[in-house]
PDB file of C-alpha atoms in Angstrom:
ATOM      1  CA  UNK A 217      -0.637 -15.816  -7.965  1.00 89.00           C
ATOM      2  CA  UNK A 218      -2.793 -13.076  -7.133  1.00 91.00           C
ATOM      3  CA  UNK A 219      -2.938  -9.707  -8.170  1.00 94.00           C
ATOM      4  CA  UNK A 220      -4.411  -6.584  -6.618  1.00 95.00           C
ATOM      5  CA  UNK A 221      -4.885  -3.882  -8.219  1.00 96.00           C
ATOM      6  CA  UNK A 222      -6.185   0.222  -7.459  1.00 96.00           C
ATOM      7  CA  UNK A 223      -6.110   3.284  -9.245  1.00 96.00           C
ATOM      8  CA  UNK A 224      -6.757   6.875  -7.949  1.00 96.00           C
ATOM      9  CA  UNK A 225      -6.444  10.419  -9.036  1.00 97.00           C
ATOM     10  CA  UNK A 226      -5.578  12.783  -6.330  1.00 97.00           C
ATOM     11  CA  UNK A 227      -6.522  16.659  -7.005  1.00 97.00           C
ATOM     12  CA  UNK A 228      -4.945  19.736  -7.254  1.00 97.00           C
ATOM     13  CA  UNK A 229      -1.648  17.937  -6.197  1.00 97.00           C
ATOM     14  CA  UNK A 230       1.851  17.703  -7.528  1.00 97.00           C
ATOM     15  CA  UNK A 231       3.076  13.710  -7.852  1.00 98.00           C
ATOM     16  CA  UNK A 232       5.637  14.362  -6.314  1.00 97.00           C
ATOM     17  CA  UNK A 233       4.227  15.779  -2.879  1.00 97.00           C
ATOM     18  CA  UNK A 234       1.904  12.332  -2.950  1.00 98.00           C
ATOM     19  CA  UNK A 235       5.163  10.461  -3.179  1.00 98.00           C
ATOM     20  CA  UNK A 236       6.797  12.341  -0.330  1.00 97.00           C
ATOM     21  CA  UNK A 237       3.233  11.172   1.493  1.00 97.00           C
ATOM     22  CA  UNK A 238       3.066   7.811   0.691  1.00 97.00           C
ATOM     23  CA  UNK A 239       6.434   6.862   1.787  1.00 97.00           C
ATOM     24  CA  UNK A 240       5.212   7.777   5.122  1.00 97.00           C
ATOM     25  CA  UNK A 241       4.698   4.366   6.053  1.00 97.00           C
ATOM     26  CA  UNK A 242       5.060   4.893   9.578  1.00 97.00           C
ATOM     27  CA  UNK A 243       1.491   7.051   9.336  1.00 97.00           C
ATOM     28  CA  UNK A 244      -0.592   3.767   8.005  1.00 97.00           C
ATOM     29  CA  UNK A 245      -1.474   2.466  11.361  1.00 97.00           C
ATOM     30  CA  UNK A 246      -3.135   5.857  11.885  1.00 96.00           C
ATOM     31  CA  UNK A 247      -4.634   5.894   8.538  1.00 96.00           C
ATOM     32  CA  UNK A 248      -5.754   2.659   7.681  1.00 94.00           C
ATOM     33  CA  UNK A 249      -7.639   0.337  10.159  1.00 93.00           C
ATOM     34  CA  UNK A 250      -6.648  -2.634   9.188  1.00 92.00           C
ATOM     35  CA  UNK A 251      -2.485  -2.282   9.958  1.00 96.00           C
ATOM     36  CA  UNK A 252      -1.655  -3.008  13.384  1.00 96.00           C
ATOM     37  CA  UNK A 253       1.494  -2.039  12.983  1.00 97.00           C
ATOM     38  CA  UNK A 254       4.073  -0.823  10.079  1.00 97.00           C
ATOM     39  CA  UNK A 255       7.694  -0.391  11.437  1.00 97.00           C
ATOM     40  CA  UNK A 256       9.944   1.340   9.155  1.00 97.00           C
ATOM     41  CA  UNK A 257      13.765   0.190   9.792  1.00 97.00           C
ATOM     42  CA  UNK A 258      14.673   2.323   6.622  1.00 96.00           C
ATOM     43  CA  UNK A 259      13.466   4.597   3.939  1.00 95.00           C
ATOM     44  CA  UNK A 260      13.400   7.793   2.008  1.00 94.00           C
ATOM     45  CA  UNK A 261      15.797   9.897   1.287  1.00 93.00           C
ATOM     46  CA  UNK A 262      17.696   6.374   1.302  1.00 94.00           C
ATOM     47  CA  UNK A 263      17.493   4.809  -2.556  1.00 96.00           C
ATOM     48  CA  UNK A 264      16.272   1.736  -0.638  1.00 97.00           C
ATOM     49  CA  UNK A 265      14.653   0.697   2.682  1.00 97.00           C
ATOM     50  CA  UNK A 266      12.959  -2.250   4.715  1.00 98.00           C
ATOM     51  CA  UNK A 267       9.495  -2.008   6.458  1.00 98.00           C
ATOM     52  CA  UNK A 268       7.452  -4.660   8.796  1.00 98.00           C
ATOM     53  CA  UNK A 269       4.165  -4.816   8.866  1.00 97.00           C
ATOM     54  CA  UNK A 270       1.419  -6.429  10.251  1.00 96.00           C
ATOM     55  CA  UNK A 271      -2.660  -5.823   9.009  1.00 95.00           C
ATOM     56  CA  UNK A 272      -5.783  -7.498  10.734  1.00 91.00           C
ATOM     57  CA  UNK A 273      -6.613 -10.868   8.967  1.00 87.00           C
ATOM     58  CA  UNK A 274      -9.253 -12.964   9.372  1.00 82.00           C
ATOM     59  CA  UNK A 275      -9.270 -13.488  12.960  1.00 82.00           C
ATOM     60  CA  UNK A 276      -5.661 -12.843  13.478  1.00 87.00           C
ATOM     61  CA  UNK A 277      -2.439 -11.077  11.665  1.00 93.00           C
ATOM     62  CA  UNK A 278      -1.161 -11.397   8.602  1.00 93.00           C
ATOM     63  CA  UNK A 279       3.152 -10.459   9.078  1.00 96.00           C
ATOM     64  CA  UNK A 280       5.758  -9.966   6.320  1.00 97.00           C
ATOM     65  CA  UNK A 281       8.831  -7.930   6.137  1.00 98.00           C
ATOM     66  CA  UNK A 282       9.397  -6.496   2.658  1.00 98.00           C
ATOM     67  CA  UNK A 283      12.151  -4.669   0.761  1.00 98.00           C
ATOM     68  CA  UNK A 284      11.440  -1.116  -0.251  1.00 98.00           C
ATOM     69  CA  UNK A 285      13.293   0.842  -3.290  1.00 98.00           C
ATOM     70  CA  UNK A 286      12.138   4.722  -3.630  1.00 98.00           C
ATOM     71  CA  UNK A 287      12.531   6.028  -7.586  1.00 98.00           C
ATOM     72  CA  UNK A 288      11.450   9.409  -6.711  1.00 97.00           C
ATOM     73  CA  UNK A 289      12.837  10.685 -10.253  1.00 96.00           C
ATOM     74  CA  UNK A 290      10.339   8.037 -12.174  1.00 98.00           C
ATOM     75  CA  UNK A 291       7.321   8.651  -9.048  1.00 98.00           C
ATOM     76  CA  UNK A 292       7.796   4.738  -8.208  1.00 98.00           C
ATOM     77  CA  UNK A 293       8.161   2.790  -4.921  1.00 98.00           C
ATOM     78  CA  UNK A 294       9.104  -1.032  -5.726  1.00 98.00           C
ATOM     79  CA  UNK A 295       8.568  -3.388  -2.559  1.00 98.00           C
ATOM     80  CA  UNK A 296       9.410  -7.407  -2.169  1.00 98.00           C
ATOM     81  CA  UNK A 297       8.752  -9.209   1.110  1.00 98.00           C
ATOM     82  CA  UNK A 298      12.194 -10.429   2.760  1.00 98.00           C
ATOM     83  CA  UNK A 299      10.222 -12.594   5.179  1.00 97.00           C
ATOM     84  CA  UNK A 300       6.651 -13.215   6.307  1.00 96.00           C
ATOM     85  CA  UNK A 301       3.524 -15.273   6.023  1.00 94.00           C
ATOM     86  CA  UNK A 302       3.548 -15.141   1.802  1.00 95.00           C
ATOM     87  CA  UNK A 303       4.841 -17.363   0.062  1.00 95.00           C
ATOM     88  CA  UNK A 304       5.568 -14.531  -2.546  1.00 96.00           C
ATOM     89  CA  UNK A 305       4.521 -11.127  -1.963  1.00 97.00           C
ATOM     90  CA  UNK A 306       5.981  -7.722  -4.335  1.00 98.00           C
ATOM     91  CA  UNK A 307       4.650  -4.943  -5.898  1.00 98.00           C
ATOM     92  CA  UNK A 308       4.833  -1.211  -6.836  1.00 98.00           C
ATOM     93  CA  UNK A 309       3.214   2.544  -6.017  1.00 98.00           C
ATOM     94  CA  UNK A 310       3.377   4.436  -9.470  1.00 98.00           C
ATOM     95  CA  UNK A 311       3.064   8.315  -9.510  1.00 98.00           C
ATOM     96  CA  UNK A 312       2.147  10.052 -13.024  1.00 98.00           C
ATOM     97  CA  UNK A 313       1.121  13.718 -13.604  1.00 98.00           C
ATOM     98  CA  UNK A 314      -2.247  14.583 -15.067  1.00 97.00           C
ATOM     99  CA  UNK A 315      -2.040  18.361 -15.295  1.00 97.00           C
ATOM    100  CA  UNK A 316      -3.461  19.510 -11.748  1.00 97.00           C
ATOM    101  CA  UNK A 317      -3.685  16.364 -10.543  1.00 98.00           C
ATOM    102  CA  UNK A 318      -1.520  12.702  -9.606  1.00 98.00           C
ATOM    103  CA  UNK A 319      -2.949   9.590 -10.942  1.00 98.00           C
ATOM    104  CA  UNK A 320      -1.760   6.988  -8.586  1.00 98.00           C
ATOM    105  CA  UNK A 321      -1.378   3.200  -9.329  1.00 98.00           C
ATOM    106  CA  UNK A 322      -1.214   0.673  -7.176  1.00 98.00           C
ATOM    107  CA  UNK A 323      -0.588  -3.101  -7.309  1.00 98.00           C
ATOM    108  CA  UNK A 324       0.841  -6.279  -5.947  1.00 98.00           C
ATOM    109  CA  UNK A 325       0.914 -10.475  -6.932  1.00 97.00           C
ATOM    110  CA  UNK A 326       1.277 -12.089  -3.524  1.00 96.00           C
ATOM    111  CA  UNK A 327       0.907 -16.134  -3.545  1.00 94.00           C
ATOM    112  CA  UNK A 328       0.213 -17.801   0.189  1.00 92.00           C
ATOM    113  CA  UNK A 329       1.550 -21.218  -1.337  1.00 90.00           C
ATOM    114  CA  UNK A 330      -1.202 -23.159   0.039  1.00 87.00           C
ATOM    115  CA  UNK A 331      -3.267 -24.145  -2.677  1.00 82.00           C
ATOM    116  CA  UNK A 332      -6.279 -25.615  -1.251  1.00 81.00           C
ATOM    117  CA  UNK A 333      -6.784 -22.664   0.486  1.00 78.00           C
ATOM    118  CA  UNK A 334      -6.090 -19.733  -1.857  1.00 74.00           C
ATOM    119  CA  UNK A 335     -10.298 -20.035  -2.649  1.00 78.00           C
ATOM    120  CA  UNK A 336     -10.655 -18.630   0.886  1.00 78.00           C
ATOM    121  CA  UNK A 337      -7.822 -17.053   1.569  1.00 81.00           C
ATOM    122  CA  UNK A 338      -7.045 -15.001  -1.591  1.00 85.00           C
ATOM    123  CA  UNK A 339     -10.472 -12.765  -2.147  1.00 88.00           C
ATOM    124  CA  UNK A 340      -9.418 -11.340   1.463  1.00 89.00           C
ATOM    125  CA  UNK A 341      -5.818 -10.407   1.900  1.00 90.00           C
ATOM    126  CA  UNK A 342      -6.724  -8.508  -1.833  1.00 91.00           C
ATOM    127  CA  UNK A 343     -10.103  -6.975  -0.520  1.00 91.00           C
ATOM    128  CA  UNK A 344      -7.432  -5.994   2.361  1.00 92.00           C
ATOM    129  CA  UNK A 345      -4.485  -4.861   0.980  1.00 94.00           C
ATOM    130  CA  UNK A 346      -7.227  -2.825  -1.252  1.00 94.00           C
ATOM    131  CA  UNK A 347      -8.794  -1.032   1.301  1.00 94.00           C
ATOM    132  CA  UNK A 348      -5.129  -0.419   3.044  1.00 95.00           C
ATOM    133  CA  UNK A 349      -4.181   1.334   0.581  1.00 96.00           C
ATOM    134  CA  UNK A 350      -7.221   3.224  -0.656  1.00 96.00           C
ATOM    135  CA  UNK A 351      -7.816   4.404   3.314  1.00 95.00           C
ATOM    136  CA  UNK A 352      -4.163   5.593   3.841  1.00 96.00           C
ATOM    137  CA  UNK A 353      -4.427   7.332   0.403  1.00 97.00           C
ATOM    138  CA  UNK A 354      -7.464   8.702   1.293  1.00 94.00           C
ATOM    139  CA  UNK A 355      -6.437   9.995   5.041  1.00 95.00           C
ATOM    140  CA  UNK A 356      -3.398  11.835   3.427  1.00 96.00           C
ATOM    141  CA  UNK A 357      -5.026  13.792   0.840  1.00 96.00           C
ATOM    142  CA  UNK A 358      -8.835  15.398   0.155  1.00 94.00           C
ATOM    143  CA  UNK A 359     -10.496  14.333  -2.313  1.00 95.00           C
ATOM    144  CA  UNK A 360      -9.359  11.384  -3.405  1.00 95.00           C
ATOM    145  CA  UNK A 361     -11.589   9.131  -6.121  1.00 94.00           C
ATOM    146  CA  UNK A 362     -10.773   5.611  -7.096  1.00 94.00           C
ATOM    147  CA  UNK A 363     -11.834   3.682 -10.273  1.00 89.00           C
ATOM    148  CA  UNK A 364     -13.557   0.658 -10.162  1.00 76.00           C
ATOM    149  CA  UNK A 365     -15.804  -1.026  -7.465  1.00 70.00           C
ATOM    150  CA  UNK A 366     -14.051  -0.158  -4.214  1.00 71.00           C
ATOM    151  CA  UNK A 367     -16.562   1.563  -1.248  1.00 64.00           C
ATOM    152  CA  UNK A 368     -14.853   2.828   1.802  1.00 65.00           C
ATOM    153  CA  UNK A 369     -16.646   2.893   4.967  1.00 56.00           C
ATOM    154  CA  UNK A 370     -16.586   6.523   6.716  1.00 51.00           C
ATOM    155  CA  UNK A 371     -13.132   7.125   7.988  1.00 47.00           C
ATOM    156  CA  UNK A 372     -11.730   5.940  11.363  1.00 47.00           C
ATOM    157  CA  UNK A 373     -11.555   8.458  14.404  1.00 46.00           C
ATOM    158  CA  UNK A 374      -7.875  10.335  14.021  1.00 46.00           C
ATOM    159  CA  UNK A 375      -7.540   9.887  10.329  1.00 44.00           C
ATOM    160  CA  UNK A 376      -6.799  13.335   8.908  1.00 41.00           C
ATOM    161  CA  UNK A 377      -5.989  14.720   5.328  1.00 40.00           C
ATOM    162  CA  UNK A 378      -2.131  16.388   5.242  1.00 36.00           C
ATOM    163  CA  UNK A 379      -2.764  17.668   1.824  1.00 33.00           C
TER     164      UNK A 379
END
């Protein structure tokens, strides 16, 4: 099992407006250039919802469709993969106020099952679900930093803060 990990503090902005944001998921594919495609089937103001997605892999697409459930009163999003190419795949988004500012933590364990080829396989669906997330994070609000040793490229044409 495999577990990604990314932290970010988001200025000047109430945890709750970033959790309004990131539940957005229909946006990604405009944020983040590595989803192809995230089709939201049902979500917030619902308690829980379902999303499909699909994000550039390797030389093709890596699919899954995953349970969501939105705890906007604790700032947490919980998802679990229904169906796709994981063996295993779940996480969560969690929200916290720092004064001015919303720390935002991010992680998921995903397993592909194939064992001989999790050397390979592994280091890039995280260095990919990584960036995912840190781009769409970082197209929805200015001024965004992130802990730890994760350098964006400059962002894709049509990106665009909504602070």
């Amino acid at each position: 099992m495999r577990r990604v990990e990314l932290e970010a503090v988001i200025p000047d902005t109430d945890a709750g407006t970033v959790f309004d944001n990131v539940v957005r998921f229909d946006r990604y594919p405009e944020l983040a250039p590595h989803v192809e495609s995230a089709t939201v089937h049902a979500t917030w103001p619902e308690k829980t919802g379902s999303s499909s997605w699909e994000l550039h892999f390797r030389s093709g697409l890596l699919r899954w469709q995953e349970d969501d459930t939105f705890l906007r009163e604790e700032l947490r999003i919980e998802f679990e993969q229904s169906d796709g190419d994981f063996d295993s795949f779940s996480g969560a988004w969690e929200l916290t106020q720092d004064g001015a500012d919303c720390r935002l933590r991010f992680h998921a364990d995903f397993d592909f099952g194939i064992v001989s080829l999790e050397g390979i396989l592994d280091p890039i669906a995280e260095r990919v679900i990584k960036e995912t997330v840190a781009w769409a994070v970082s197209g929805m609000f200015t001024g965004v930093s992130f802990t730890g040793d994760l350098a964006l490229a400059p962002a894709p044409q049509g990106a665009a803060a909504v602070d």
